[in-house]
Structures are given as C-alpha cells and as structure tokens.
Amino acid sequence: MNAEMNSIQPVLITIGVALLFIVLLWPKSGLLPRLRKTRQYTERIQIEDTLKHIHSREMEAQQSTLQSIAGVLQTSTNHAGDILAKMEAVVLLNYEEERLIYTPKGERAALHNLRAHRLWERYLADETGFGEAEWHDLAEEREHFLSAEDIDLLSERLGHPTHDPHGDPIPDAAGEYVSHGGKPLPSYESGTRLRIVHVEDEPGMIYAQLVAEGLYPGMQVQIIEKSHERIRFWADGDEHILAPIVAHNLSVIPEPDEKANAAPYSCQTLACLELGEQGVVLGISPACRGAERRRLFDLGVLQGATVQAEYRSPSGDPTAYRIRDALIALRKEQADYIFIEKVPKVSHERA
C-alpha cells in the first residue's frame, strides 16, 4: 500500500502544481493577470478622475491641491502624490509657480472624460428609466470605458446634445463648448425674472433635495423673498423655500426683457384647463423623460397640437383630453408636464 502511494504521490504533486499555475498565472483569466489588470484600471481611473477634478477647479477659478485631489480619490496624500508624479512623467500636468496645471495633452484627456460623462448622463435621462439620483454615479462608472469612437456614436444617437440633463455644457469632439453662463440664484435680488440653466449634482445630498423640489434646467423662477436664513421663490407656478447654501447650487440667468416684463405668473400647463377650454401645446417639460415622454409623443402631444379638456372623473383625476380626434386620459402629474398656451374663448352671442 505504501509503495503504491509512493508511486502516485509525484503525479498528484505535478497535477497540483499545474492547477496552481492555471489558477494563478493563466493568461487573462488567471488570478495574477486579473489583479494586475484591476490595478491598471484603478490607476487609470484615478488619473482620469484627477484630470477631471483639476478641470472642474479651474472652471471655478480655484487651485487644485494635493489635499483636494486626495479627497476626490478618497486616498492618502502619499498615494495622491504618487499619482501626480506618474501624471507629470507622461506629460499630463505640470507645476508652474507652485500651481498645478494640466498640459494640452492633459486638457484633451480631461475634456474627453467630461464629454463621456455628460453624454452618458444625457443618455440615462433620455433613454432609460433610471432616476436623477442615479445618473451621476452610473456615468462615473461608464465614462472610463468609452473610446473616442464610442463617444462619437453616442453623441450622434442622441442628436449631438450641447448640454447634459443638469445644464452642464457637453464638449464637442474638438473640445469646444459653450458655458451656461449662469450665476447662483442668491446672487440676484427679489423680483427679478430668471431661468434655471444649471442644477449642480454634487454633493449628492443637496442635489437630492433639489430633485425632490422638482427643480430642473429650463424652469422660470422669480425670487419673492431673500434673507440670510432662506430664499423664497416661484418656479413655474409653484412656491419653493430653500436655505441659501442649497439655492447656491441653482445657476440662473435673467430672462429677456419681453419675458421679464410679462404678466404675473399664471398656470400654463394642461392640468390648468377647465372643462371645455382649449390650449395649444408649447412643449413637454424636460422633467418628463424616457418611456413616459415617448408615450406622450405617441399619443399626439406634439408642439402646436390643440388640446381640449372634455371629461373629468368624479374624483377630479384623471381628466380626458381630446387631441387629434382622440380622447386620452391623463393624471394631473402627467398633465402638469405639458406646457400650453390657452386658446381664448369665442363668444357666440349676437351683438
């Protein structure tokens, strides 16, 4: 028995070594090649995130520091220093007058990532059912794995959008973009007619509050009251109250004179039509996205279409609207997405 075991033992050892080799070193799928690949991905992602951080700080006229980069990468300052040294070695950034700046090569890489991130957010908003709070994190994951060709195809599929769903400009293939030009809402005095052009999506906690308030780029706003404790304002007919630090994450621009001097706010959505009243569709709110937006288009809710409120359920919701000779029932929250201009009633009484 012992002699038989002694003869089998070398074979078992050989098989064991072979299996260990396969598990550890097999090309691509072995443990060590996978760990090496993960490390390379992690380092590349950290470099790309660092470039994006430097670009973001420059747009805010602020300097990037070792500490701010370590904070973004959620790592130690020692490791952040290693990353910066590697970036300097491949000519992605330089130090000038003790200031950290990126090179032309680094700027191109930063804009590539920025374009990927914002196009992917646009895709998530327009083509999927993911909620606003999920767009940023999902885009953060995806942006690092899109080639220049992938980004061009995505841009073409989306109709070459110029801004992401938060209002941030999307660089084109040449790296050119137009800033939204907005200033923080608290910068303006009470009474000014304004329009939201950007909703900052970081930090996530403040963004979640703005989303919960139903605020999005394109809304017309007017400050009613401003103090150190709060800012009270109208936004498309609804009143909102925010702490100044939260309102600071809303960027706005003044409305043109003809809109700034318009009549006081009145309800301008389909939900405001009384039975028998008609309205002409001006557009669908950007807050209505994905499958729900496509369904409204399929039902004929298109710019210029005439809609009439005809029936209302005993509970008051939903309401049946006639559009293009068909009746469609919409809940109030759906009708609130549809901007209209009321058609004046025509009197049939004889003079």
CSV table of C-alpha atoms in Angstrom, one decimal:
chain,number,residue,atom,x,y,z
A,1,MET,CA,0.0,0.0,0.0
A,2,ASN,CA,2.8,2.4,1.0
A,3,ALA,CA,4.7,1.5,-2.2
A,4,GLU,CA,1.5,2.3,-4.3
A,5,MET,CA,1.1,5.6,-2.6
A,6,ASN,CA,4.7,6.5,-3.1
A,7,SER,CA,4.3,5.9,-6.8
A,8,ILE,CA,1.2,8.1,-7.1
A,9,GLN,CA,2.5,11.0,-4.9
A,10,PRO,CA,4.7,12.6,-7.6
A,11,VAL,CA,1.8,12.5,-10.0
A,12,LEU,CA,-0.5,14.2,-7.5
A,13,ILE,CA,2.1,16.9,-6.8
A,14,THR,CA,2.6,17.5,-10.5
A,15,ILE,CA,-1.2,17.9,-11.0
A,16,GLY,CA,-1.4,20.2,-8.0
A,17,VAL,CA,1.4,22.4,-9.3
A,18,ALA,CA,-0.3,22.5,-12.7
A,19,LEU,CA,-3.6,23.5,-11.3
A,20,LEU,CA,-1.9,26.2,-9.1
A,21,PHE,CA,-0.2,27.5,-12.2
A,22,ILE,CA,-3.5,27.7,-14.1
A,23,VAL,CA,-5.4,29.4,-11.2
A,24,LEU,CA,-2.6,32.0,-10.6
A,25,LEU,CA,-0.9,32.6,-13.9
A,26,TRP,CA,-3.2,31.6,-16.8
A,27,PRO,CA,-3.1,34.4,-19.3
A,28,LYS,CA,-6.0,36.9,-18.9
A,29,SER,CA,-8.2,34.7,-16.6
A,30,GLY,CA,-5.5,33.8,-14.0
A,31,LEU,CA,-5.7,35.5,-10.6
A,32,LEU,CA,-2.4,37.5,-11.0
A,33,PRO,CA,-3.2,38.8,-14.5
A,34,ARG,CA,-6.7,39.8,-13.3
A,35,LEU,CA,-5.2,41.6,-10.3
A,36,ARG,CA,-2.6,43.3,-12.5
A,37,LYS,CA,-5.4,44.4,-14.8
A,38,THR,CA,-7.5,45.7,-12.0
A,39,ARG,CA,-4.6,47.7,-10.6
A,40,GLN,CA,-4.0,49.2,-14.1
A,41,TYR,CA,-7.7,50.1,-14.4
A,42,THR,CA,-7.7,51.6,-10.9
A,43,GLU,CA,-4.7,53.7,-11.6
A,44,ARG,CA,-6.0,54.9,-15.0
A,45,ILE,CA,-9.4,55.8,-13.4
A,46,GLN,CA,-7.6,57.7,-10.6
A,47,ILE,CA,-5.6,59.6,-13.3
A,48,GLU,CA,-8.7,60.4,-15.2
A,49,ASP,CA,-10.6,61.5,-12.1
A,50,THR,CA,-7.7,63.7,-11.1
A,51,LEU,CA,-7.7,65.4,-14.5
A,52,LYS,CA,-11.5,66.0,-14.2
A,53,HIS,CA,-11.0,67.5,-10.8
A,54,ILE,CA,-8.3,69.9,-12.0
A,55,HIS,CA,-10.6,71.0,-14.9
A,56,SER,CA,-13.5,71.5,-12.5
A,57,ARG,CA,-11.5,73.6,-10.1
A,58,GLU,CA,-10.1,75.7,-13.0
A,59,MET,CA,-13.7,76.4,-14.1
A,60,GLU,CA,-14.4,77.7,-10.6
A,61,ALA,CA,-11.2,79.7,-10.6
A,62,GLN,CA,-9.8,77.7,-7.8
A,63,GLN,CA,-6.5,75.9,-7.5
A,64,SER,CA,-6.2,72.1,-7.1
A,65,THR,CA,-4.1,70.9,-4.2
A,66,LEU,CA,-2.6,67.6,-3.1
A,67,GLN,CA,-5.2,67.5,-0.3
A,68,SER,CA,-8.2,68.2,-2.7
A,69,ILE,CA,-7.0,65.5,-5.1
A,70,ALA,CA,-6.5,63.0,-2.2
A,71,GLY,CA,-10.1,63.9,-1.1
A,72,VAL,CA,-11.6,63.3,-4.6
A,73,LEU,CA,-9.7,60.0,-4.9
A,74,GLN,CA,-10.5,59.0,-1.4
A,75,THR,CA,-6.9,58.0,-0.7
A,76,SER,CA,-3.9,59.2,1.3
A,77,THR,CA,-1.9,62.3,0.3
A,78,ASN,CA,1.1,60.0,-0.2
A,79,HIS,CA,-0.8,57.9,-2.8
A,80,ALA,CA,-2.2,61.1,-4.4
A,81,GLY,CA,1.4,62.3,-4.7
A,82,ASP,CA,2.4,59.1,-6.5
A,83,ILE,CA,-0.4,59.6,-8.9
A,84,LEU,CA,0.6,63.2,-9.6
A,85,ALA,CA,4.2,62.1,-10.2
A,86,LYS,CA,3.1,59.5,-12.7
A,87,MET,CA,0.9,62.1,-14.5
A,88,GLU,CA,3.8,64.5,-14.6
A,89,ALA,CA,6.0,61.8,-16.1
A,90,VAL,CA,3.6,61.2,-19.0
A,91,VAL,CA,3.2,65.0,-19.6
A,92,LEU,CA,-0.4,65.2,-18.4
A,93,LEU,CA,0.3,68.0,-15.9
A,94,ASN,CA,3.0,70.5,-14.8
A,95,TYR,CA,3.8,72.7,-11.8
A,96,GLU,CA,4.0,76.3,-12.7
A,97,GLU,CA,4.8,78.9,-10.0
A,98,GLU,CA,3.8,76.3,-7.4
A,99,ARG,CA,0.5,75.9,-9.2
A,100,LEU,CA,-0.8,72.5,-10.5
A,101,ILE,CA,-2.0,72.8,-14.1
A,102,TYR,CA,-2.6,70.4,-16.9
A,103,THR,CA,-0.7,70.3,-20.2
A,104,PRO,CA,-2.5,70.5,-23.6
A,105,LYS,CA,-2.4,66.7,-23.6
A,106,GLY,CA,-3.9,66.6,-20.1
A,107,GLU,CA,-6.6,69.1,-21.1
A,108,ARG,CA,-7.6,66.9,-24.1
A,109,ALA,CA,-7.8,63.9,-21.8
A,110,ALA,CA,-9.9,65.8,-19.3
A,111,LEU,CA,-12.4,67.0,-21.9
A,112,HIS,CA,-12.7,63.5,-23.4
A,113,ASN,CA,-13.7,62.2,-20.0
A,114,LEU,CA,-16.0,65.1,-19.4
A,115,ARG,CA,-17.7,64.6,-22.7
A,116,ALA,CA,-18.1,60.9,-22.0
A,117,HIS,CA,-19.6,61.6,-18.5
A,118,ARG,CA,-22.1,64.2,-19.7
A,119,LEU,CA,-23.2,62.3,-22.8
A,120,TRP,CA,-23.8,59.2,-20.7
A,121,GLU,CA,-25.9,61.2,-18.2
A,122,ARG,CA,-27.9,62.6,-21.2
A,123,TYR,CA,-28.4,59.0,-22.4
A,124,LEU,CA,-29.6,57.8,-19.0
A,125,ALA,CA,-32.0,60.7,-18.7
A,126,ASP,CA,-33.5,60.4,-22.2
A,127,GLU,CA,-33.3,56.7,-23.0
A,128,THR,CA,-33.7,54.9,-19.7
A,129,GLY,CA,-35.8,54.8,-16.6
A,130,PHE,CA,-33.0,55.5,-14.1
A,131,GLY,CA,-33.9,58.3,-11.7
A,132,GLU,CA,-32.0,61.6,-11.4
A,133,ALA,CA,-30.1,60.5,-8.3
A,134,GLU,CA,-28.6,57.5,-10.2
A,135,TRP,CA,-27.3,59.3,-13.3
A,136,HIS,CA,-24.1,60.7,-11.8
A,137,ASP,CA,-22.8,57.5,-10.2
A,138,LEU,CA,-23.7,55.4,-13.3
A,139,ALA,CA,-21.9,57.9,-15.6
A,140,GLU,CA,-18.9,57.9,-13.3
A,141,GLU,CA,-18.6,54.1,-13.8
A,142,ARG,CA,-19.2,54.1,-17.5
A,143,GLU,CA,-17.1,57.2,-18.6
A,144,HIS,CA,-13.8,55.4,-18.2
A,145,PHE,CA,-14.6,52.6,-20.6
A,146,LEU,CA,-15.8,54.7,-23.6
A,147,SER,CA,-13.4,55.1,-26.6
A,148,ALA,CA,-13.5,58.3,-28.7
A,149,GLU,CA,-15.4,56.3,-31.4
A,150,ASP,CA,-18.0,55.1,-28.7
A,151,ILE,CA,-18.5,58.7,-27.6
A,152,ASP,CA,-19.0,60.0,-31.2
A,153,LEU,CA,-21.6,57.3,-31.8
A,154,LEU,CA,-23.4,58.1,-28.6
A,155,SER,CA,-23.4,61.8,-29.4
A,156,GLU,CA,-24.9,61.0,-32.9
A,157,ARG,CA,-27.5,58.7,-31.4
A,158,LEU,CA,-28.6,61.5,-29.0
A,159,GLY,CA,-28.7,64.2,-31.7
A,160,HIS,CA,-25.5,65.8,-30.6
A,161,PRO,CA,-26.8,67.5,-27.5
A,162,THR,CA,-25.0,70.6,-26.2
A,163,HIS,CA,-25.9,70.2,-22.5
A,164,ASP,CA,-26.4,67.4,-20.1
A,165,PRO,CA,-29.6,67.0,-18.1
A,166,HIS,CA,-28.2,69.2,-15.3
A,167,GLY,CA,-27.4,72.0,-17.7
A,168,ASP,CA,-23.6,71.4,-17.9
A,169,PRO,CA,-22.2,72.0,-21.4
A,170,ILE,CA,-21.0,69.0,-23.3
A,171,PRO,CA,-17.7,69.5,-25.2
A,172,ASP,CA,-17.9,68.6,-28.9
A,173,ALA,CA,-15.3,66.2,-30.5
A,174,ALA,CA,-12.9,69.2,-30.8
A,175,GLY,CA,-13.2,70.0,-27.1
A,176,GLU,CA,-15.3,73.2,-27.7
A,177,TYR,CA,-18.3,74.0,-25.6
A,178,VAL,CA,-20.4,77.0,-24.6
A,179,SER,CA,-20.8,77.7,-20.9
A,180,HIS,CA,-24.3,78.0,-19.5
A,181,GLY,CA,-23.3,81.5,-18.2
A,182,GLY,CA,-25.5,81.3,-15.1
A,183,LYS,CA,-24.9,82.7,-11.6
A,184,PRO,CA,-26.0,81.2,-8.3
A,185,LEU,CA,-29.7,82.1,-7.5
A,186,PRO,CA,-28.8,84.0,-4.3
A,187,SER,CA,-26.8,86.5,-6.5
A,188,TYR,CA,-30.0,88.2,-7.7
A,189,GLU,CA,-32.4,90.5,-5.9
A,190,SER,CA,-36.1,89.9,-5.3
A,191,GLY,CA,-38.4,90.5,-8.2
A,192,THR,CA,-36.0,89.6,-11.0
A,193,ARG,CA,-37.4,87.2,-13.6
A,194,LEU,CA,-34.8,84.4,-14.0
A,195,ARG,CA,-34.4,81.0,-15.7
A,196,ILE,CA,-32.6,78.0,-14.3
A,197,VAL,CA,-29.7,76.9,-16.6
A,198,HIS,CA,-27.9,74.5,-14.3
A,199,VAL,CA,-28.6,72.3,-11.3
A,200,GLU,CA,-25.4,71.2,-9.6
A,201,ASP,CA,-25.4,67.4,-8.9
A,202,GLU,CA,-22.7,67.5,-6.2
A,203,PRO,CA,-22.9,67.0,-3.3
A,204,GLY,CA,-25.5,64.3,-3.7
A,205,MET,CA,-27.4,65.2,-0.6
A,206,ILE,CA,-28.1,68.8,-1.8
A,207,TYR,CA,-28.9,67.5,-5.3
A,208,ALA,CA,-31.4,65.0,-3.9
A,209,GLN,CA,-33.2,68.0,-2.2
A,210,LEU,CA,-33.3,70.0,-5.4
A,211,VAL,CA,-34.7,67.0,-7.3
A,212,ALA,CA,-37.3,66.4,-4.6
A,213,GLU,CA,-38.4,70.0,-5.0
A,214,GLY,CA,-38.9,69.3,-8.7
A,215,LEU,CA,-36.4,71.9,-9.9
A,216,TYR,CA,-34.7,71.4,-13.3
A,217,PRO,CA,-33.0,73.5,-16.0
A,218,GLY,CA,-35.4,75.5,-18.1
A,219,MET,CA,-37.8,76.5,-15.3
A,220,GLN,CA,-38.7,80.1,-15.0
A,221,VAL,CA,-38.2,81.5,-11.5
A,222,GLN,CA,-38.7,84.7,-9.6
A,223,ILE,CA,-37.4,85.5,-6.1
A,224,ILE,CA,-40.1,86.6,-3.7
A,225,GLU,CA,-38.0,87.0,-0.5
A,226,LYS,CA,-34.3,86.8,0.3
A,227,SER,CA,-32.6,86.7,3.7
A,228,HIS,CA,-29.7,85.0,5.4
A,229,GLU,CA,-31.9,82.2,6.5
A,230,ARG,CA,-33.9,81.4,3.4
A,231,ILE,CA,-34.8,82.2,-0.2
A,232,ARG,CA,-38.4,82.0,-1.2
A,233,PHE,CA,-39.2,81.9,-4.9
A,234,TRP,CA,-41.7,80.9,-7.6
A,235,ALA,CA,-40.7,78.2,-10.1
A,236,ASP,CA,-43.2,77.6,-12.9
A,237,GLY,CA,-46.1,78.5,-10.7
A,238,ASP,CA,-45.1,76.7,-7.5
A,239,GLU,CA,-43.6,78.3,-4.4
A,240,HIS,CA,-40.3,76.9,-3.0
A,241,ILE,CA,-38.3,77.8,0.1
A,242,LEU,CA,-34.6,76.8,0.3
A,243,ALA,CA,-31.7,77.6,2.5
A,244,PRO,CA,-29.2,79.9,0.7
A,245,ILE,CA,-26.5,77.2,0.7
A,246,VAL,CA,-28.9,74.9,-1.1
A,247,ALA,CA,-30.1,77.6,-3.5
A,248,HIS,CA,-26.5,78.3,-4.3
A,249,ASN,CA,-26.5,75.1,-6.4
A,250,LEU,CA,-29.0,76.5,-8.8
A,251,SER,CA,-27.5,78.6,-11.6
A,252,VAL,CA,-29.8,81.1,-13.3
A,253,ILE,CA,-29.7,83.8,-16.0
A,254,PRO,CA,-32.0,86.8,-16.3
A,255,GLU,CA,-35.0,86.4,-18.6
A,256,PRO,CA,-35.1,88.6,-21.8
A,257,ASP,CA,-36.9,91.9,-21.3
A,258,GLU,CA,-40.1,90.8,-23.0
A,259,LYS,CA,-40.4,87.9,-20.6
A,260,ALA,CA,-39.2,89.8,-17.6
A,261,ASN,CA,-42.0,92.3,-18.1
A,262,ALA,CA,-44.7,89.8,-18.7
A,263,ALA,CA,-47.8,89.4,-16.6
A,264,PRO,CA,-47.6,87.7,-13.2
A,265,TYR,CA,-47.2,84.0,-13.2
A,266,SER,CA,-50.3,82.0,-14.2
A,267,CYS,CA,-50.7,78.3,-14.6
A,268,GLN,CA,-49.5,77.3,-18.1
A,269,THR,CA,-49.8,73.5,-18.1
A,270,LEU,CA,-52.5,71.2,-19.4
A,271,ALA,CA,-53.7,70.5,-15.9
A,272,CYS,CA,-54.9,74.1,-15.6
A,273,LEU,CA,-57.5,73.7,-18.4
A,274,GLU,CA,-61.1,73.9,-17.2
A,275,LEU,CA,-63.6,71.5,-18.9
A,276,GLY,CA,-64.4,72.9,-22.4
A,277,GLU,CA,-61.3,75.0,-22.5
A,278,GLN,CA,-58.7,74.6,-25.2
A,279,GLY,CA,-54.9,75.0,-25.3
A,280,VAL,CA,-52.1,74.8,-27.8
A,281,VAL,CA,-49.1,72.6,-26.8
A,282,LEU,CA,-45.9,74.6,-26.4
A,283,GLY,CA,-43.8,71.6,-25.3
A,284,ILE,CA,-43.2,68.9,-22.8
A,285,SER,CA,-41.3,69.6,-19.6
A,286,PRO,CA,-37.7,68.3,-19.5
A,287,ALA,CA,-38.6,66.6,-16.3
A,288,CYS,CA,-40.7,64.2,-18.3
A,289,ARG,CA,-38.2,61.7,-19.7
A,290,GLY,CA,-37.7,58.2,-21.1
A,291,ALA,CA,-40.7,55.9,-21.8
A,292,GLU,CA,-43.3,58.4,-20.4
A,293,ARG,CA,-42.1,61.2,-22.7
A,294,ARG,CA,-42.2,58.9,-25.7
A,295,ARG,CA,-45.7,57.8,-24.8
A,296,LEU,CA,-46.9,61.4,-24.8
A,297,PHE,CA,-45.4,61.9,-28.2
A,298,ASP,CA,-47.1,58.7,-29.5
A,299,LEU,CA,-50.4,60.0,-28.2
A,300,GLY,CA,-50.0,63.1,-30.3
A,301,VAL,CA,-48.9,65.5,-27.7
A,302,LEU,CA,-46.7,67.5,-30.0
A,303,GLN,CA,-45.8,71.2,-30.3
A,304,GLY,CA,-48.6,73.1,-32.0
A,305,ALA,CA,-51.3,70.5,-31.3
A,306,THR,CA,-54.7,71.7,-30.0
A,307,VAL,CA,-56.0,70.0,-26.8
A,308,GLN,CA,-59.4,70.3,-25.2
A,309,ALA,CA,-60.4,69.2,-21.7
A,310,GLU,CA,-63.6,67.2,-22.0
A,311,TYR,CA,-64.3,64.9,-19.1
A,312,ARG,CA,-63.1,64.7,-15.5
A,313,SER,CA,-63.6,61.7,-13.3
A,314,PRO,CA,-65.8,62.1,-10.2
A,315,SER,CA,-62.7,62.2,-8.0
A,316,GLY,CA,-61.3,65.0,-10.1
A,317,ASP,CA,-58.4,62.9,-11.5
A,318,PRO,CA,-57.7,61.8,-14.3
A,319,THR,CA,-59.1,64.1,-16.9
A,320,ALA,CA,-59.9,63.1,-20.5
A,321,TYR,CA,-58.5,65.4,-23.2
A,322,ARG,CA,-59.4,65.4,-26.9
A,323,ILE,CA,-56.3,65.7,-29.1
A,324,ARG,CA,-56.3,64.9,-32.8
A,325,ASP,CA,-59.8,63.5,-32.7
A,326,ALA,CA,-59.0,61.0,-30.0
A,327,LEU,CA,-59.6,61.0,-26.3
A,328,ILE,CA,-56.7,60.4,-23.9
A,329,ALA,CA,-56.9,60.2,-20.1
A,330,LEU,CA,-54.1,61.8,-18.2
A,331,ARG,CA,-53.4,62.1,-14.5
A,332,LYS,CA,-52.7,65.5,-13.1
A,333,GLU,CA,-49.0,64.9,-12.7
A,334,GLN,CA,-48.8,63.9,-16.3
A,335,ALA,CA,-50.8,66.9,-17.5
A,336,ASP,CA,-48.5,69.1,-15.4
A,337,TYR,CA,-45.6,68.1,-17.7
A,338,ILE,CA,-47.3,69.6,-20.8
A,339,PHE,CA,-46.9,73.3,-21.3
A,340,ILE,CA,-49.7,75.0,-23.2
A,341,GLU,CA,-51.0,78.4,-24.2
A,342,LYS,CA,-54.7,78.8,-23.5
A,343,VAL,CA,-56.9,79.5,-26.6
A,344,PRO,CA,-59.2,82.4,-25.8
A,345,LYS,CA,-62.9,81.5,-25.6
A,346,VAL,CA,-65.0,82.7,-28.5
A,347,SER,CA,-68.4,84.3,-27.6
A,348,HIS,CA,-71.3,83.1,-29.8
A,349,GLU,CA,-73.7,85.7,-28.5
A,350,ARG,CA,-75.1,88.1,-31.1
A,351,ALA,CA,-74.1,91.7,-30.7
